[in-house]
Every structure is written in structure tokens, then in C-alpha cells.
Short mmCIF file of C-alpha atoms in Angstrom, two decimals:
data_model
loop_
_atom_site.label_atom_id
_atom_site.label_comp_id
_atom_site.label_asym_id
_atom_site.label_seq_id
_atom_site.Cartn_x
_atom_site.Cartn_y
_atom_site.Cartn_z
CA MET A 1 92.32 125.34 82.75
CA ARG A 2 92.08 125.40 79.14
CA ILE A 3 88.91 123.13 78.14
CA PRO A 4 89.02 121.62 74.51
CA VAL A 5 86.48 123.10 72.04
CA LEU A 6 84.93 120.87 69.93
CA TYR A 7 82.54 123.31 68.08
CA GLU A 8 81.23 126.75 68.61
CA ASP A 9 78.72 128.99 67.02
CA ASN A 10 76.37 131.51 67.96
CA HIS A 11 74.17 129.06 69.81
CA LEU A 12 75.97 126.35 71.14
CA LEU A 13 79.39 125.35 72.48
CA ALA A 14 80.44 121.54 72.44
CA VAL A 15 83.54 120.79 74.67
CA VAL A 16 85.37 117.95 76.15
CA LYS A 17 85.14 117.62 79.89
CA PRO A 18 87.92 116.71 81.88
CA PRO A 19 87.56 114.04 84.34
CA GLY A 20 87.32 115.31 87.79
CA VAL A 21 85.90 118.66 87.08
CA PRO A 22 82.36 119.30 88.39
CA SER A 23 79.67 120.18 85.71
CA GLN A 24 78.73 123.18 87.94
CA GLU A 25 79.75 124.67 91.24
CA ASP A 26 79.36 122.31 94.26
CA GLU A 27 80.10 122.22 97.85
CA THR A 28 83.73 121.84 97.20
CA GLY A 29 84.21 125.23 95.55
CA ASP A 30 86.69 123.43 92.94
CA PRO A 31 86.78 125.06 89.54
CA ASP A 32 83.67 123.79 87.45
CA MET A 33 82.76 123.57 83.85
CA LEU A 34 80.32 126.41 83.76
CA THR A 35 82.55 129.06 85.65
CA LEU A 36 85.57 127.84 83.51
CA LEU A 37 83.93 128.11 80.15
CA LYS A 38 82.26 131.44 81.11
CA ALA A 39 85.72 132.85 82.01
CA ASP A 40 87.13 131.39 78.81
CA LEU A 41 84.21 132.90 76.46
CA LYS A 42 84.65 136.27 78.20
CA GLU A 43 88.43 136.05 77.55
CA ARG A 44 88.32 134.75 74.08
CA HIS A 45 85.59 137.10 72.53
CA GLY A 46 86.41 140.05 74.70
CA LYS A 47 82.94 140.49 76.20
CA PRO A 48 82.04 142.83 78.84
CA GLY A 49 79.88 142.25 81.79
CA ASN A 50 78.34 138.59 82.75
CA VAL A 51 78.39 135.74 80.07
CA PHE A 52 75.36 133.68 79.48
CA LEU A 53 76.22 129.79 79.34
CA GLY A 54 73.13 127.28 79.89
CA LEU A 55 73.96 124.14 81.57
CA VAL A 56 71.60 121.59 79.31
CA HIS A 57 72.94 118.29 80.55
CA ARG A 58 75.51 117.21 83.31
CA LEU A 59 78.25 114.54 83.42
CA ASP A 60 79.26 113.01 86.87
CA ARG A 61 82.47 114.69 88.29
CA PRO A 62 84.53 111.62 87.41
CA VAL A 63 83.32 111.30 84.09
CA GLY A 64 85.01 113.11 80.97
CA GLY A 65 84.02 113.40 77.45
CA ALA A 66 81.49 115.24 74.86
CA MET A 67 79.41 117.71 76.58
CA ILE A 68 77.34 120.70 75.17
CA PHE A 69 76.11 124.25 76.38
CA ALA A 70 73.89 126.68 75.21
CA LYS A 71 74.93 130.21 74.53
CA THR A 72 71.58 132.02 74.49
CA SER A 73 68.62 131.51 76.57
CA LYS A 74 66.35 130.60 73.40
CA ALA A 75 69.16 127.81 72.71
CA ALA A 76 69.01 126.68 76.38
CA SER A 77 65.10 126.25 76.09
CA ARG A 78 65.13 124.36 72.99
CA LEU A 79 68.13 122.13 73.98
CA SER A 80 66.31 121.37 77.35
CA GLU A 81 62.98 120.40 75.45
CA ALA A 82 65.31 118.08 73.28
CA VAL A 83 66.26 116.36 76.60
CA ARG A 84 62.70 115.99 77.90
CA SER A 85 61.58 114.76 74.54
CA ARG A 86 64.47 112.39 74.36
CA THR A 87 65.56 113.73 71.13
CA PHE A 88 68.76 114.46 72.69
CA GLY A 89 70.99 111.47 72.19
CA LYS A 90 73.98 110.29 74.23
CA THR A 91 76.51 107.51 73.76
CA TYR A 92 79.26 106.40 76.37
CA MET A 93 81.79 103.75 76.58
CA CYS A 94 82.80 102.15 79.62
CA VAL A 95 85.42 99.83 81.39
CA ALA A 96 83.65 97.39 83.73
CA GLN A 97 84.87 95.00 86.13
CA GLY A 98 83.48 91.69 84.85
CA VAL A 99 81.76 90.61 81.64
CA PRO A 100 78.00 90.76 81.18
CA ALA A 101 76.15 87.50 80.59
CA SER A 102 74.87 88.60 77.00
CA PRO A 103 77.22 90.54 74.65
CA ALA A 104 74.53 92.92 74.05
CA GLY A 105 71.16 93.80 75.32
CA THR A 106 68.86 96.43 76.95
CA LEU A 107 68.53 97.11 80.56
CA LYS A 108 65.40 98.31 82.04
CA HIS A 109 65.20 99.15 85.86
CA TYR A 110 63.97 101.56 88.39
CA LEU A 111 65.97 104.02 90.08
CA TRP A 112 65.71 105.64 93.49
CA LYS A 113 68.54 108.22 94.61
CA ASP A 114 69.38 108.94 98.10
CA GLN A 115 70.29 112.57 98.05
CA LYS A 116 72.15 112.53 101.33
CA ARG A 117 74.21 109.76 100.30
CA ASN A 118 74.44 110.58 96.77
CA GLN A 119 73.91 106.94 95.63
CA VAL A 120 71.34 105.31 93.52
CA SER A 121 69.34 102.03 94.35
CA VAL A 122 68.37 99.83 91.50
CA PHE A 123 64.86 97.98 91.61
CA GLU A 124 63.72 95.41 89.04
CA LYS A 125 60.04 96.57 89.30
CA PRO A 126 58.48 99.87 90.00
CA GLU A 127 58.78 101.29 93.43
CA ALA A 128 57.71 104.60 95.13
CA ASP A 129 59.53 107.49 93.84
CA ALA A 130 61.78 105.29 91.68
CA LYS A 131 62.20 106.46 87.90
CA GLU A 132 62.31 104.28 85.19
CA ALA A 133 65.93 103.88 83.38
CA ILE A 134 66.69 102.15 80.06
CA LEU A 135 70.01 101.74 78.20
CA GLU A 136 71.12 99.77 75.51
CA TYR A 137 74.80 98.00 75.63
CA LYS A 138 77.11 96.18 73.49
CA VAL A 139 80.32 94.35 74.62
CA ALA A 140 83.11 95.81 72.26
CA ALA A 141 85.82 93.81 73.67
CA VAL A 142 87.30 91.73 76.67
CA HIS A 143 90.42 91.56 78.33
CA GLU A 144 91.06 89.14 81.22
CA ARG A 145 88.36 89.97 83.67
CA PHE A 146 87.56 93.43 82.18
CA SER A 147 85.18 94.36 79.37
CA LEU A 148 84.82 97.62 77.16
CA ILE A 149 81.14 98.22 76.59
CA ALA A 150 79.49 100.79 74.35
CA VAL A 151 76.20 102.13 76.08
CA LYS A 152 73.27 104.26 74.42
CA LEU A 153 71.14 105.89 76.85
CA HIS A 154 67.33 106.03 76.45
CA THR A 155 66.95 107.95 79.86
CA GLY A 156 69.18 110.12 81.56
CA ARG A 157 69.07 109.42 85.20
CA SER A 158 71.77 110.31 87.69
CA HIS A 159 74.36 107.50 88.01
CA GLN A 160 72.43 105.52 85.63
CA ILE A 161 75.20 103.58 83.78
CA ARG A 162 76.88 103.30 86.81
CA ALA A 163 74.29 101.82 88.90
CA GLN A 164 72.74 99.49 86.24
CA LEU A 165 75.84 97.79 85.10
CA ALA A 166 76.82 97.28 88.74
CA HIS A 167 73.31 95.89 89.32
CA ILE A 168 74.09 93.08 86.62
CA GLY A 169 77.53 92.51 88.53
CA CYS A 170 79.78 94.78 86.08
CA PRO A 171 80.73 97.68 88.06
CA LEU A 172 82.79 100.19 86.29
CA VAL A 173 86.29 100.19 87.18
CA GLY A 174 87.27 102.72 89.50
CA ASP A 175 83.92 103.27 90.84
CA LEU A 176 84.08 102.15 94.48
CA LYS A 177 80.76 103.72 95.25
CA TYR A 178 79.01 101.20 93.11
CA GLY A 179 81.20 97.98 94.31
CA ALA A 180 84.31 98.18 91.94
CA ALA A 181 87.65 96.82 93.55
CA LYS A 182 90.58 99.35 93.72
CA GLN A 183 92.69 99.08 90.64
CA PRO A 184 96.18 100.63 90.73
CA GLY A 185 96.72 103.80 88.39
CA VAL A 186 92.97 104.35 88.23
CA THR A 187 91.97 107.57 89.37
CA ASN A 188 88.53 108.19 87.77
CA ILE A 189 85.79 105.69 86.85
CA GLY A 190 85.90 104.14 83.68
CA LEU A 191 83.23 105.97 81.92
CA TRP A 192 83.46 108.52 78.99
CA SER A 193 80.74 110.33 76.84
CA THR A 194 81.78 109.46 73.47
CA SER A 195 79.01 111.40 71.46
CA VAL A 196 76.28 114.15 71.96
CA ALA A 197 73.84 114.29 69.08
CA VAL A 198 70.97 117.01 69.21
CA PRO A 199 68.61 118.99 66.71
CA HIS A 200 70.45 122.29 66.37
CA PRO A 201 68.35 124.87 68.19
CA ILE A 202 68.14 127.33 65.30
CA SER A 203 68.58 124.97 62.06
CA LYS A 204 66.85 122.13 63.48
CA GLU A 205 69.38 119.92 61.85
CA GLU A 206 71.02 116.96 63.81
CA VAL A 207 74.54 117.95 64.99
CA VAL A 208 76.98 115.29 66.60
CA PHE A 209 80.06 115.90 68.78
CA HIS A 210 82.50 112.92 69.10
CA SER A 211 85.16 112.36 71.90
CA LEU A 212 87.49 109.64 72.51
CA PRO A 213 89.01 108.73 76.09
CA GLU A 214 92.51 110.59 77.15
CA ALA A 215 95.20 107.99 77.36
CA ALA A 216 95.26 107.00 80.79
CA ALA A 217 94.00 104.05 82.83
CA PRO A 218 91.69 102.22 82.41
CA TRP A 219 91.58 103.52 78.74
CA SER A 220 95.20 102.85 78.09
CA TRP A 221 94.44 99.18 78.70
CA TRP A 222 92.95 98.98 75.35
CA GLU A 223 94.15 99.41 71.93
CA GLN A 224 93.29 102.63 70.04
CA ASP A 225 91.32 100.78 67.42
CA GLN A 226 89.23 99.03 70.08
CA LEU A 227 88.27 102.08 71.60
CA ALA A 228 87.49 103.66 68.19
CA TYR A 229 85.30 100.55 67.32
CA ALA A 230 83.29 100.96 70.77
CA ALA A 231 82.90 104.64 70.23
CA LYS A 232 81.08 103.68 66.83
CA LEU A 233 78.97 100.95 67.97
CA TYR A 234 75.87 103.18 68.22
CA ILE A 235 76.42 105.91 65.50
#
């Protein structure tokens, strides 16, 4: 599997993650991003021995879009610090079943993940072991009972967008785990990483990498200009 490369230098590798591919090796043993990209780097650059590649952030298996990796341990350390200090910017677009009551807003909840079930519970107020989760959203377009929504994350909790939007009555299309109804032709959930912005680990200047969804349902339900508009709402 050839992974599309958005940008590469001696320190960073930015790519488009295909939906359905795990970010790292899991219990399924299916090809994952780290393994695939290490093999690709080894082949393209003719590197002997093991190839270093640091996983800086994750995308859920059914999610596609922009994703970055560190090519050196120094870059991995500095990018991980950017994640911790919240200078690592991430925007997404999603297709939701339903339309939010407000066309734009900020969602703040507290999330607790059941590791055995791999599912997140959402609370309105602080709860033991629940982590604060904040995101901004803007509705870019509405079609029948579905909405195209741009999202900017302020925290990077597991399943955050999926769980928070489901909590306000707008589960992502295809996300049966969080209450969405089955839709014909939809094989992955309606969530895409549209941009990743981070201080370059060496130059410290901000670099931004962009990606638009593939031409498959539910993205094919929208015009290209609608998708482009949604991708730019938080840029």
C-alpha cells in the first residue's frame, strides 16, 4: 500500500492516512501506518537496518486525512511537547446525522474511556478519571437530515469528536458505536483530518499540512466547493 506523502524533510513526514488503516500495530495484525511508512522510507531512501519513525499523534482506524510523523528522536520529542502544550493544531471535517441546534459553538465535556469496550462516556460535569474535552465547531452545509461540520480541537482525547457530537444528538455518519444509523455505501465513519499545524521541530516556524476527503460516501454527498469551504473555516 502506497501512502500519499504531503511533505517530507529530514525531520518530518506528513502523509494522508487512508481510512481503515490503524495508526500503529494492533491486535488485528493488519498493516498499520508506522509499519507501512517505515518500509516505504527504507525502500525509497535505500536505508540499511531499522528506520526510525516516531508516532506523534493518532487517528482512529476508520478516520482518514492529514497525519504527521517524526523522522528523528529529537523531532519526536519536540513534536510531543507541542501536543502537550497545545501548540499542535488539528482541524477536521465530519458528516453528522442530524443538525446541531446552533450553527456554531464550543463543546466542553468530560470524557471517560472504557478500555475494555473501547468506548467513551460523556459527562457534563467533572467526574472521577474523566478528562476535560473541548472543541469548536461550525456547520458548513446542511443536506436533508445531514450536516457537514468543521471542527477545531482544543484537546486531543480518544474518540473526542465522535463522542461529543453524538452527545448533542449528532452522531457521525457510519459511527454505529456512537449511535448512528446504518447508511448504504458508507464503509467508514464521516470524519476526516483536514489539517495539522505545528511548529517545525528545528526552524520553529509553523508548518501546516492539508488534506481533503476521498471521493467516497459520505463525502460524495457534498459538492467539492462545500468540502473546500468546510476545510477552510478554521484556517
